[in-house]
Tab-separated table of C-alpha atoms and ligand atoms in Angstrom:
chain	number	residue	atom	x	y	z
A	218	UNK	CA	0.000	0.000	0.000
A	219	UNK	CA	1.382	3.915	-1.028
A	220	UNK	CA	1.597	5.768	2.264
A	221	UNK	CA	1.628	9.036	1.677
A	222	UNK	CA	2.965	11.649	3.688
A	223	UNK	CA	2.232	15.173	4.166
A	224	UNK	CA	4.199	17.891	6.195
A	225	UNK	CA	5.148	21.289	7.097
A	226	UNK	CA	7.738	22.406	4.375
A	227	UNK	CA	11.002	23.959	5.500
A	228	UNK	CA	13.798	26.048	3.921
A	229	UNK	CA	15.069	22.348	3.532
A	230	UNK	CA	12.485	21.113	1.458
A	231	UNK	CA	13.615	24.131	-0.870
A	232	UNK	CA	15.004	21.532	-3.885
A	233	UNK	CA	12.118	19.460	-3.916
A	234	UNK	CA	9.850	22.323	-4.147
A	235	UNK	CA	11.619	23.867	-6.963
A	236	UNK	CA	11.902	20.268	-8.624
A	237	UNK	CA	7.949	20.634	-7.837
A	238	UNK	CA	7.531	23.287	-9.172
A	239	UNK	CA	9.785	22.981	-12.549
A	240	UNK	CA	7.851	19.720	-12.934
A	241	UNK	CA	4.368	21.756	-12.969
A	242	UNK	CA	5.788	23.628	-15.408
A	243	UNK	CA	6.986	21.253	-17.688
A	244	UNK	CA	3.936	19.449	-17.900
A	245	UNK	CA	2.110	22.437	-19.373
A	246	UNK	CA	5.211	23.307	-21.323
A	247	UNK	CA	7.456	21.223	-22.154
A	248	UNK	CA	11.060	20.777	-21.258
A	249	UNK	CA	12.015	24.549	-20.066
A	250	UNK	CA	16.067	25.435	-20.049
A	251	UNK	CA	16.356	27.891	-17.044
A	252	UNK	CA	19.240	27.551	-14.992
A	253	UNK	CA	18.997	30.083	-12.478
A	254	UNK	CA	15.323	28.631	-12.079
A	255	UNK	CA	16.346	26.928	-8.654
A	256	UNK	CA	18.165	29.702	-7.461
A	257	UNK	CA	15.312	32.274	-8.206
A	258	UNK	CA	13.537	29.870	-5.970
A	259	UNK	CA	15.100	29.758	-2.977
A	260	UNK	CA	15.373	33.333	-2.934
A	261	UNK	CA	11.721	33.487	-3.260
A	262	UNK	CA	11.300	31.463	-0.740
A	263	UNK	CA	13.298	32.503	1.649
A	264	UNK	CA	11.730	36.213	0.786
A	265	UNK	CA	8.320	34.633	1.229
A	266	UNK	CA	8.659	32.492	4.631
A	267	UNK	CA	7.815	35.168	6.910
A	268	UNK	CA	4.364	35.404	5.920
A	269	UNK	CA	3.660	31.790	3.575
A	270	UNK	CA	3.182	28.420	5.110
A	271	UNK	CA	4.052	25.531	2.948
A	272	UNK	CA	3.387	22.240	3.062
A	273	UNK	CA	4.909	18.767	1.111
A	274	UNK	CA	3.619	15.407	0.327
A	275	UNK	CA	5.760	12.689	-0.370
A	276	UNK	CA	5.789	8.973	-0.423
A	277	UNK	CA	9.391	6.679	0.504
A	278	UNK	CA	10.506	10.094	0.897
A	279	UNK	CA	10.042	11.205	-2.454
A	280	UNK	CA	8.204	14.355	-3.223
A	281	UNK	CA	5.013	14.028	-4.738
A	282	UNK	CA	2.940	17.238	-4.247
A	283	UNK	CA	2.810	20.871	-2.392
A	284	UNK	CA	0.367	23.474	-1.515
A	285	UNK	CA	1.253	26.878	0.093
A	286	UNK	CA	-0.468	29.504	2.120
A	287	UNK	CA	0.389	33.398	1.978
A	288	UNK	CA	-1.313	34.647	5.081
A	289	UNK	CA	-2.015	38.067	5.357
A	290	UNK	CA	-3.022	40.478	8.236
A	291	UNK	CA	-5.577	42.642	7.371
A	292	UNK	CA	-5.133	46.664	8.933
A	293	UNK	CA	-6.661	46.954	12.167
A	294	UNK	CA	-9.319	48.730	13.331
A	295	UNK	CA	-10.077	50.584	16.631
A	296	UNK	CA	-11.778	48.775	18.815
A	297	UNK	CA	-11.583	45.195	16.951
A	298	UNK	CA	-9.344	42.203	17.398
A	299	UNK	CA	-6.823	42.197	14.361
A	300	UNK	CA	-7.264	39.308	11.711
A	301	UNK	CA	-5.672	37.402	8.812
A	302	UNK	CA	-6.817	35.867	6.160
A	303	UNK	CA	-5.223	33.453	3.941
A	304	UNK	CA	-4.220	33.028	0.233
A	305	UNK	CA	-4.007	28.916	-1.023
A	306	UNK	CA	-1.977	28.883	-4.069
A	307	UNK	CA	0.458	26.592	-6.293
A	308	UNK	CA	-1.221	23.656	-5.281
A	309	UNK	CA	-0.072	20.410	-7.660
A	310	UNK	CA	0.474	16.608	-7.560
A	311	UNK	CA	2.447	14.973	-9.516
A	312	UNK	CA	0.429	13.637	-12.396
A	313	UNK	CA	1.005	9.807	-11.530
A	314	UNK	CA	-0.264	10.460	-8.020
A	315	UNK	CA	-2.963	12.237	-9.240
A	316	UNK	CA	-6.885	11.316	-8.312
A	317	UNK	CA	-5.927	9.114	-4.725
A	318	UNK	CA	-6.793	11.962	-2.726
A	319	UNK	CA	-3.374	13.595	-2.330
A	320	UNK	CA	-4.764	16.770	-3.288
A	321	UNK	CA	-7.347	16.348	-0.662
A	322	UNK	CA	-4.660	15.811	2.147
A	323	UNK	CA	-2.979	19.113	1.445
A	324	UNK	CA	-6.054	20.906	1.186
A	325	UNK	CA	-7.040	20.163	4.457
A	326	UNK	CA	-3.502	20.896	6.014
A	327	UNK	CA	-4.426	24.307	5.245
A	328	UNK	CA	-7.792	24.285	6.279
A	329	UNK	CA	-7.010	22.644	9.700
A	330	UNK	CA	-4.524	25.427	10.332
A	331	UNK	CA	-6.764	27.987	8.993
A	332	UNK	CA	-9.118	26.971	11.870
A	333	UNK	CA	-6.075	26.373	14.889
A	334	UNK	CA	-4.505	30.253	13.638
A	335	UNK	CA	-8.289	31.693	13.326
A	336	UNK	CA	-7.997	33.194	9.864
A	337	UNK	CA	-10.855	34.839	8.867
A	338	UNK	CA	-11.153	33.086	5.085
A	339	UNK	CA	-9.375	31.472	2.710
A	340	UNK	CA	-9.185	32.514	-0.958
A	341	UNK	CA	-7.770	30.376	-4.149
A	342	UNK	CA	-8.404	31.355	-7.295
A	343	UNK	CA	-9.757	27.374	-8.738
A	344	UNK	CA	-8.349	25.773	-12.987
A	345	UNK	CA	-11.685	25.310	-14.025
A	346	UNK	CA	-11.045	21.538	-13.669
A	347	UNK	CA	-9.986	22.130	-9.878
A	348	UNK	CA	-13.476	23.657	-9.092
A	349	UNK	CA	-15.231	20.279	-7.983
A	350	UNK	CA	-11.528	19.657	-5.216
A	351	UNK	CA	-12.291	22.362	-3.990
A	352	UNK	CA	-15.957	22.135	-3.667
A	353	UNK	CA	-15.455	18.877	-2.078
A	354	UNK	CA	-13.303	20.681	0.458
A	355	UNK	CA	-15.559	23.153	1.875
A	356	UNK	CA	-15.147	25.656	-0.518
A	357	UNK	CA	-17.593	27.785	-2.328
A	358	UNK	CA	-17.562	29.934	-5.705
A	359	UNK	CA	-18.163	33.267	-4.344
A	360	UNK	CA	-19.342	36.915	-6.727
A	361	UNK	CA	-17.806	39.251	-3.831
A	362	UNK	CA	-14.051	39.399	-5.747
A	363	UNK	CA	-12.875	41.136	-8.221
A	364	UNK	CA	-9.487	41.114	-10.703
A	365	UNK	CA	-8.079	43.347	-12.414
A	366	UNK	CA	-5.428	42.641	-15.269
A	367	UNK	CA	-3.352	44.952	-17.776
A	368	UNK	CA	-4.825	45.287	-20.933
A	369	UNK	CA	-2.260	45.357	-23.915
B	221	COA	C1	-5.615	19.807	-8.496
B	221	COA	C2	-4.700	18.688	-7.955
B	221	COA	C3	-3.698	19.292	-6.966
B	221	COA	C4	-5.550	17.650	-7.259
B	221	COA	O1	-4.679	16.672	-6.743
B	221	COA	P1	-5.146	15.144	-6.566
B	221	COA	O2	-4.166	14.459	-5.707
B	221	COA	O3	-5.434	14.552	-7.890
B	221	COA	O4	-6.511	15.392	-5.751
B	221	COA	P2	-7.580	14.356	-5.232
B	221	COA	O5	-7.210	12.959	-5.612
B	221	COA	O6	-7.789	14.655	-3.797
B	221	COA	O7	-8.864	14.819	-6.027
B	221	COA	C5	-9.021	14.522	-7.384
B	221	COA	C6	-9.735	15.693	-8.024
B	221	COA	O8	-8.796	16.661	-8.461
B	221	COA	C7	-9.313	17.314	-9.637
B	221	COA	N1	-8.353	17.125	-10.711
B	221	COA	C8	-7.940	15.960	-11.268
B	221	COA	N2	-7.036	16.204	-12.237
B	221	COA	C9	-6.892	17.532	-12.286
B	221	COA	C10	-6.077	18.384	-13.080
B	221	COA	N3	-5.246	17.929	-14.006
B	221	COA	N4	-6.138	19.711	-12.846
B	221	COA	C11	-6.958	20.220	-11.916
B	221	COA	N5	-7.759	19.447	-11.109
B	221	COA	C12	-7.707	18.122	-11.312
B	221	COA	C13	-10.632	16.675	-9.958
B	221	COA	O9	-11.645	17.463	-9.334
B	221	COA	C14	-10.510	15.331	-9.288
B	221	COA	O10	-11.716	14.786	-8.904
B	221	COA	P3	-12.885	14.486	-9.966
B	221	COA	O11	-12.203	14.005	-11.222
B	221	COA	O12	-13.718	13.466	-9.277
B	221	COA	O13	-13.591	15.799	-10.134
B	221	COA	C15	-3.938	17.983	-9.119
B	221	COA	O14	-4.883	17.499	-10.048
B	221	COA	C16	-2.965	18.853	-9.844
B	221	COA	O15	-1.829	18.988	-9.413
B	221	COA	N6	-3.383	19.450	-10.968
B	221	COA	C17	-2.496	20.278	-11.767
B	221	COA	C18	-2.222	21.580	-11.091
B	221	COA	C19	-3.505	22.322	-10.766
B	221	COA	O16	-4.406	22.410	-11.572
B	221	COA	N7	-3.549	22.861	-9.549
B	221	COA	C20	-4.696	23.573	-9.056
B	221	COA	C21	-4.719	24.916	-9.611
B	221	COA	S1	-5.886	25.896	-8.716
């Protein structure tokens, strides 16, 4: 039986994110020559790590999928106890590990420590595919955001 494993990421667990990550990429892309791609990483991540939570599933100690969470404190107000909310993003599985719940596992990592740390909500923005996850998970399409991108 695959026992799968999923933990708190740490400036460690920086390769295997970045292999993640590159992995992602190259599924969607093709083979991508980039070789300061790792070391953009790590300096993102180290950058990030004040304020992002990450999280790593493996299995044998190979890594299989991640999920992060930017957390951010919203500006206080007189008379009200401050709050965060948090951001899910770059969540991916390895496509052979795909559709065994892995997914599901990280998801609710976040979700169980968006409950113990009391963040107000959590936001994602769903692949049209990913909208029935994360549906499953508790989430729910909302109308209150918007986006705004550059135009050409
Ligand atoms: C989304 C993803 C992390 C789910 O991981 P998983 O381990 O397969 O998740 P689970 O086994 O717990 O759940 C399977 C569900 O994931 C979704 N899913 C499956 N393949 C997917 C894919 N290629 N892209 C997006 N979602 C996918 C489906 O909803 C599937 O269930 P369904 O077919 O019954 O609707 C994984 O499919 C993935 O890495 N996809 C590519 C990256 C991506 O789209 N990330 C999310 C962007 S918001």
């Amino acid at each position: 039986m695959t026992v799968v494993k999923v933990r708190r990421a740490s400036a460690e667990d920086v390769p295997a994110l970045a292999t993640l990550r590159r992995a992602w990429t190259e599924e969607q892309n093709g083979e991508v020559v980039d070789p300061n791609f790792e070391a953009r990483f790590a300096e993102w991540f180290a950058t990030e790590s004040g304020r992002r939570v990450a999280w790593i599933a493996s299995v044998d100690d190979r890594p299989i999928g991640m999920l992060n969470l930017a957390v951010f404190t919203r500006m206080p107000r007189p008379g009200v106890e401050p709050n965060r909310w948090g951001y899910i993003a770059n969540v991916f599985v390895l496509e052979a590990h795909r559709d065994s719940g892995v997914g599901r596992l990280l998801v609710e990592e976040a979700v169980t420590f968006a409950r113990d740390e009391d963040l107000v909500r959590l936001v994602l923005s769903p692949s049209p595919r990913s909208v029935p996850f994360y549906e499953r998970a508790g989430f729910a399409t909302t109308d209150r955001l918007m986006m705004w991108t550059p135009k050409a």
